[in-house]
């Protein structure tokens, strides 16, 4: 499969995002010396995506007992990424989360939130493991790195009044997934076949995640949210198109000394 086979999938993504990834970011991302940071940051982004979805389930959809069980299930992945504990090869056996948990009472959207977010978590953690496999193949050692400004820059603008807090977080999730999909597509032609095939394999799930987040936001709002979507789109585009001294997978225009 090539990127051209995915144009119909990418069209709504590109229409949703208010700017394209800058050529200057692609130029930096395809440099061999930046492969380490791209892969390590990608791995951490997959875990953070799973954690964000897990938070939404625990806060808005299930009781405390189910929430605690979810935390315990995610712990081995967090232990490896944040504390470098355990063997990453065993993590593939840990990804067995089920949708069978029941929503707590009083949450009319609870089951739909559980269904969409559980699938997303399982896929994100599968991708997390796949990145670790690639790092192992390429001889890239894992190391702790700082977070980019991107997700925090979006979430800073989330309101503190429910249900709009949840709606805003879902809109942010949609933008993060859409940008990830767009970046994988932009980067795929500039890397070796192993990485290119991997990035292309991620497009369908990333596109679905973006749509799931947006659908949930619209469902829970029960009204037109396009002005709020537009507002977050402008914030996201500013983060992507402005200068950024910290080069990462979701960073803005790289600032270099060249």
Short mmCIF file of C-alpha atoms in Angstrom, two decimals:
data_model
loop_
_atom_site.label_atom_id
_atom_site.label_comp_id
_atom_site.label_asym_id
_atom_site.label_seq_id
_atom_site.Cartn_x
_atom_site.Cartn_y
_atom_site.Cartn_z
CA UNK A 1 0.00 0.00 0.00
CA UNK A 2 1.11 3.57 -0.72
CA UNK A 3 -0.09 6.94 0.51
CA UNK A 4 -2.05 7.40 -2.73
CA UNK A 5 -4.27 4.48 -1.72
CA UNK A 6 -5.33 6.43 1.36
CA UNK A 7 -6.28 9.76 -0.20
CA UNK A 8 -10.01 9.31 0.48
CA UNK A 9 -9.20 8.58 4.12
CA UNK A 10 -6.87 11.58 4.40
CA UNK A 11 -9.21 14.11 2.76
CA UNK A 12 -11.45 14.62 5.81
CA UNK A 13 -8.37 14.74 8.05
CA UNK A 14 -6.79 17.46 5.93
CA UNK A 15 -10.09 19.31 5.81
CA UNK A 16 -10.42 19.16 9.60
CA UNK A 17 -6.91 20.46 10.31
CA UNK A 18 -6.44 24.18 9.71
CA UNK A 19 -2.85 23.92 8.50
CA UNK A 20 -0.53 21.31 7.03
CA UNK A 21 2.65 20.10 8.67
CA UNK A 22 5.37 22.62 7.70
CA UNK A 23 8.01 21.45 5.23
CA UNK A 24 10.66 22.53 7.75
CA UNK A 25 9.38 19.95 10.24
CA UNK A 26 9.48 17.19 7.61
CA UNK A 27 13.02 18.21 6.67
CA UNK A 28 14.12 17.76 10.29
CA UNK A 29 12.08 14.60 10.91
CA UNK A 30 13.61 12.72 7.98
CA UNK A 31 17.20 13.36 9.10
CA UNK A 32 18.80 10.11 10.34
CA UNK A 33 20.13 11.78 13.47
CA UNK A 34 16.56 12.62 14.53
CA UNK A 35 15.20 9.09 14.18
CA UNK A 36 15.82 8.33 17.86
CA UNK A 37 13.76 11.27 19.12
CA UNK A 38 10.97 10.67 16.60
CA UNK A 39 10.55 7.01 17.60
CA UNK A 40 10.91 7.54 21.36
CA UNK A 41 8.47 10.45 21.32
CA UNK A 42 6.06 8.47 19.13
CA UNK A 43 6.16 5.61 21.65
CA UNK A 44 5.41 7.97 24.54
CA UNK A 45 2.61 9.64 22.55
CA UNK A 46 0.93 6.27 22.07
CA UNK A 47 1.03 5.66 25.83
CA UNK A 48 -0.28 9.16 26.59
CA UNK A 49 -3.13 8.65 24.13
CA UNK A 50 -4.06 5.45 25.98
CA UNK A 51 -3.77 7.23 29.34
CA UNK A 52 -6.00 10.08 28.18
CA UNK A 53 -8.68 7.67 26.99
CA UNK A 54 -8.35 5.71 30.23
CA UNK A 55 -8.87 8.91 32.23
CA UNK A 56 -12.08 9.66 30.35
CA UNK A 57 -13.47 6.19 31.05
CA UNK A 58 -12.54 6.36 34.74
CA UNK A 59 -13.87 9.88 35.31
CA UNK A 60 -17.02 9.79 33.23
CA UNK A 61 -18.14 6.20 32.64
CA UNK A 62 -17.31 3.62 35.34
CA UNK A 63 -17.40 3.21 39.13
CA UNK A 64 -14.30 3.34 41.36
CA UNK A 65 -13.74 -0.43 41.43
CA UNK A 66 -13.68 -0.63 37.65
CA UNK A 67 -11.51 2.47 37.50
CA UNK A 68 -8.97 0.95 39.89
CA UNK A 69 -8.88 -2.23 37.80
CA UNK A 70 -8.16 -0.14 34.72
CA UNK A 71 -5.26 1.59 36.48
CA UNK A 72 -3.77 -1.75 37.48
CA UNK A 73 -4.05 -3.00 33.90
CA UNK A 74 -2.19 0.03 32.52
CA UNK A 75 0.54 0.01 35.18
CA UNK A 76 3.08 -2.32 33.44
CA UNK A 77 3.09 -0.04 30.38
CA UNK A 78 3.63 3.03 32.56
CA UNK A 79 6.28 1.28 34.65
CA UNK A 80 8.34 0.57 31.56
CA UNK A 81 7.96 4.01 29.99
CA UNK A 82 8.40 6.17 33.09
CA UNK A 83 10.47 4.02 35.42
CA UNK A 84 12.17 1.65 32.95
CA UNK A 85 10.93 -1.32 34.97
CA UNK A 86 10.16 -4.72 33.43
CA UNK A 87 10.83 -6.29 30.04
CA UNK A 88 9.11 -4.58 27.14
CA UNK A 89 8.73 -7.94 25.34
CA UNK A 90 6.20 -9.08 27.94
CA UNK A 91 3.91 -6.09 27.39
CA UNK A 92 2.24 -7.69 24.38
CA UNK A 93 0.70 -10.19 26.80
CA UNK A 94 -0.75 -7.42 28.97
CA UNK A 95 -2.98 -5.84 26.30
CA UNK A 96 -6.17 -7.70 27.18
CA UNK A 97 -8.60 -4.97 28.19
CA UNK A 98 -12.27 -5.87 27.69
CA UNK A 99 -15.33 -3.77 26.91
CA UNK A 100 -17.35 -5.90 29.33
CA UNK A 101 -17.28 -3.26 32.11
CA UNK A 102 -20.66 -1.63 32.73
CA UNK A 103 -21.19 2.12 32.83
CA UNK A 104 -22.14 3.70 36.14
CA UNK A 105 -25.72 4.91 36.46
CA UNK A 106 -26.63 8.37 35.27
CA UNK A 107 -24.31 8.43 32.27
CA UNK A 108 -26.44 8.10 29.13
CA UNK A 109 -23.33 8.17 26.92
CA UNK A 110 -21.29 5.88 29.22
CA UNK A 111 -21.45 2.69 27.19
CA UNK A 112 -20.59 4.45 23.94
CA UNK A 113 -17.66 6.16 25.67
CA UNK A 114 -16.46 2.81 27.02
CA UNK A 115 -16.81 1.05 23.66
CA UNK A 116 -14.92 3.69 21.67
CA UNK A 117 -12.24 4.39 24.25
CA UNK A 118 -11.49 0.73 25.04
CA UNK A 119 -10.89 0.03 21.34
CA UNK A 120 -8.71 3.13 21.13
CA UNK A 121 -6.67 2.12 24.20
CA UNK A 122 -6.04 -1.38 22.88
CA UNK A 123 -4.91 -0.02 19.52
CA UNK A 124 -2.71 2.70 21.01
CA UNK A 125 -0.95 0.19 23.26
CA UNK A 126 -0.49 -2.19 20.34
CA UNK A 127 1.18 0.67 18.46
CA UNK A 128 3.27 1.45 21.57
CA UNK A 129 4.55 -2.13 21.49
CA UNK A 130 5.16 -1.97 17.73
CA UNK A 131 7.33 1.14 18.14
CA UNK A 132 9.36 -0.67 20.81
CA UNK A 133 9.86 -3.57 18.38
CA UNK A 134 11.12 -1.16 15.72
CA UNK A 135 13.42 0.56 18.19
CA UNK A 136 14.85 -2.84 19.08
CA UNK A 137 15.37 -3.68 15.39
CA UNK A 138 17.14 -0.35 14.82
CA UNK A 139 19.27 -0.64 17.96
CA UNK A 140 17.71 2.46 19.53
CA UNK A 141 17.85 2.43 23.32
CA UNK A 142 14.89 3.86 25.21
CA UNK A 143 15.53 6.95 27.30
CA UNK A 144 13.32 9.38 29.16
CA UNK A 145 12.56 12.57 27.26
CA UNK A 146 10.58 15.69 28.08
CA UNK A 147 7.07 16.28 26.78
CA UNK A 148 6.49 18.66 23.90
CA UNK A 149 4.34 21.77 24.30
CA UNK A 150 1.66 20.44 21.93
CA UNK A 151 -0.92 18.56 24.04
CA UNK A 152 -0.51 20.90 26.99
CA UNK A 153 -0.94 23.84 24.64
CA UNK A 154 -4.32 22.47 23.58
CA UNK A 155 -5.53 21.33 26.99
CA UNK A 156 -4.71 24.71 28.58
CA UNK A 157 -7.79 26.06 26.81
CA UNK A 158 -10.21 23.43 28.10
CA UNK A 159 -13.03 24.99 30.14
CA UNK A 160 -13.64 23.93 33.75
CA UNK A 161 -17.45 23.66 33.49
CA UNK A 162 -19.06 20.30 32.76
CA UNK A 163 -20.19 18.94 30.40
CA UNK A 164 -18.08 21.37 28.37
CA UNK A 165 -14.87 20.16 30.03
CA UNK A 166 -15.50 16.69 28.63
CA UNK A 167 -16.57 18.06 25.26
CA UNK A 168 -13.42 20.20 25.01
CA UNK A 169 -11.20 17.25 25.94
CA UNK A 170 -12.83 15.13 23.25
CA UNK A 171 -12.28 17.90 20.68
CA UNK A 172 -8.62 18.09 21.74
CA UNK A 173 -8.39 14.31 21.33
CA UNK A 174 -9.80 14.60 17.83
CA UNK A 175 -7.16 17.16 16.85
CA UNK A 176 -4.29 15.15 18.33
CA UNK A 177 -5.37 12.01 16.46
CA UNK A 178 -5.97 13.89 13.22
CA UNK A 179 -2.55 15.56 13.39
CA UNK A 180 -0.89 12.23 14.13
CA UNK A 181 -2.56 10.71 11.07
CA UNK A 182 -1.51 13.64 8.88
CA UNK A 183 2.10 13.46 10.12
CA UNK A 184 2.40 9.73 9.53
CA UNK A 185 1.21 10.30 5.96
CA UNK A 186 3.62 13.22 5.45
CA UNK A 187 6.58 11.33 6.86
CA UNK A 188 6.02 7.94 5.20
CA UNK A 189 7.52 8.88 1.80
CA UNK A 190 10.75 10.10 3.43
CA UNK A 191 11.76 7.08 5.53
CA UNK A 192 12.90 3.53 4.77
CA UNK A 193 10.40 0.86 3.75
CA UNK A 194 10.13 -0.66 7.24
CA UNK A 195 9.12 2.64 8.80
CA UNK A 196 7.04 3.74 5.81
CA UNK A 197 4.97 0.55 5.89
CA UNK A 198 4.47 0.98 9.63
CA UNK A 199 3.35 4.61 9.36
CA UNK A 200 0.94 3.76 6.55
CA UNK A 201 -0.48 0.88 8.60
CA UNK A 202 -1.41 3.38 11.33
CA UNK A 203 -3.46 5.72 9.14
CA UNK A 204 -6.78 3.89 9.27
CA UNK A 205 -6.90 3.57 13.06
CA UNK A 206 -5.71 7.14 13.66
CA UNK A 207 -8.38 8.45 11.29
CA UNK A 208 -11.05 6.43 13.10
CA UNK A 209 -9.84 7.67 16.49
CA UNK A 210 -10.22 11.27 15.33
CA UNK A 211 -13.75 10.57 14.15
CA UNK A 212 -14.69 8.70 17.34
CA UNK A 213 -13.58 11.61 19.50
CA UNK A 214 -15.48 14.11 17.39
CA UNK A 215 -18.63 11.96 17.26
CA UNK A 216 -18.64 11.56 21.04
CA UNK A 217 -18.18 15.31 21.52
CA UNK A 218 -21.15 16.04 19.24
CA UNK A 219 -23.29 13.35 20.88
CA UNK A 220 -22.65 14.54 24.42
CA UNK A 221 -23.13 18.22 23.52
CA UNK A 222 -26.42 17.58 21.78
CA UNK A 223 -25.95 20.79 19.83
CA UNK A 224 -23.73 22.40 17.22
CA UNK A 225 -20.14 22.47 18.49
CA UNK A 226 -18.54 23.78 15.30
CA UNK A 227 -17.58 27.17 16.86
CA UNK A 228 -15.69 25.35 19.64
CA UNK A 229 -14.10 22.96 17.13
CA UNK A 230 -13.04 25.97 15.07
CA UNK A 231 -11.53 27.65 18.14
CA UNK A 232 -9.43 24.61 19.05
CA UNK A 233 -8.46 24.24 15.39
CA UNK A 234 -6.99 27.73 15.44
CA UNK A 235 -5.04 26.95 18.62
CA UNK A 236 -3.77 23.68 17.16
CA UNK A 237 -2.69 25.34 13.91
CA UNK A 238 -0.80 28.01 15.85
CA UNK A 239 1.10 25.33 17.79
CA UNK A 240 2.01 23.54 14.55
CA UNK A 241 2.89 26.58 12.42
CA UNK A 242 4.82 28.66 14.98
CA UNK A 243 8.51 28.32 15.83
CA UNK A 244 9.39 25.61 18.33
CA UNK A 245 12.84 25.03 19.81
CA UNK A 246 11.96 21.53 21.13
CA UNK A 247 11.87 19.10 18.20
CA UNK A 248 9.34 16.29 18.77
CA UNK A 249 6.72 14.33 16.84
CA UNK A 250 4.05 17.02 17.36
CA UNK A 251 6.32 20.07 17.48
CA UNK A 252 6.00 23.24 15.45
CA UNK A 253 8.45 24.80 13.00
CA UNK A 254 11.93 23.73 14.12
CA UNK A 255 14.33 26.40 15.29
CA UNK A 256 17.82 25.42 14.20
CA UNK A 257 21.24 26.98 14.48
CA UNK A 258 22.03 26.40 10.82
#
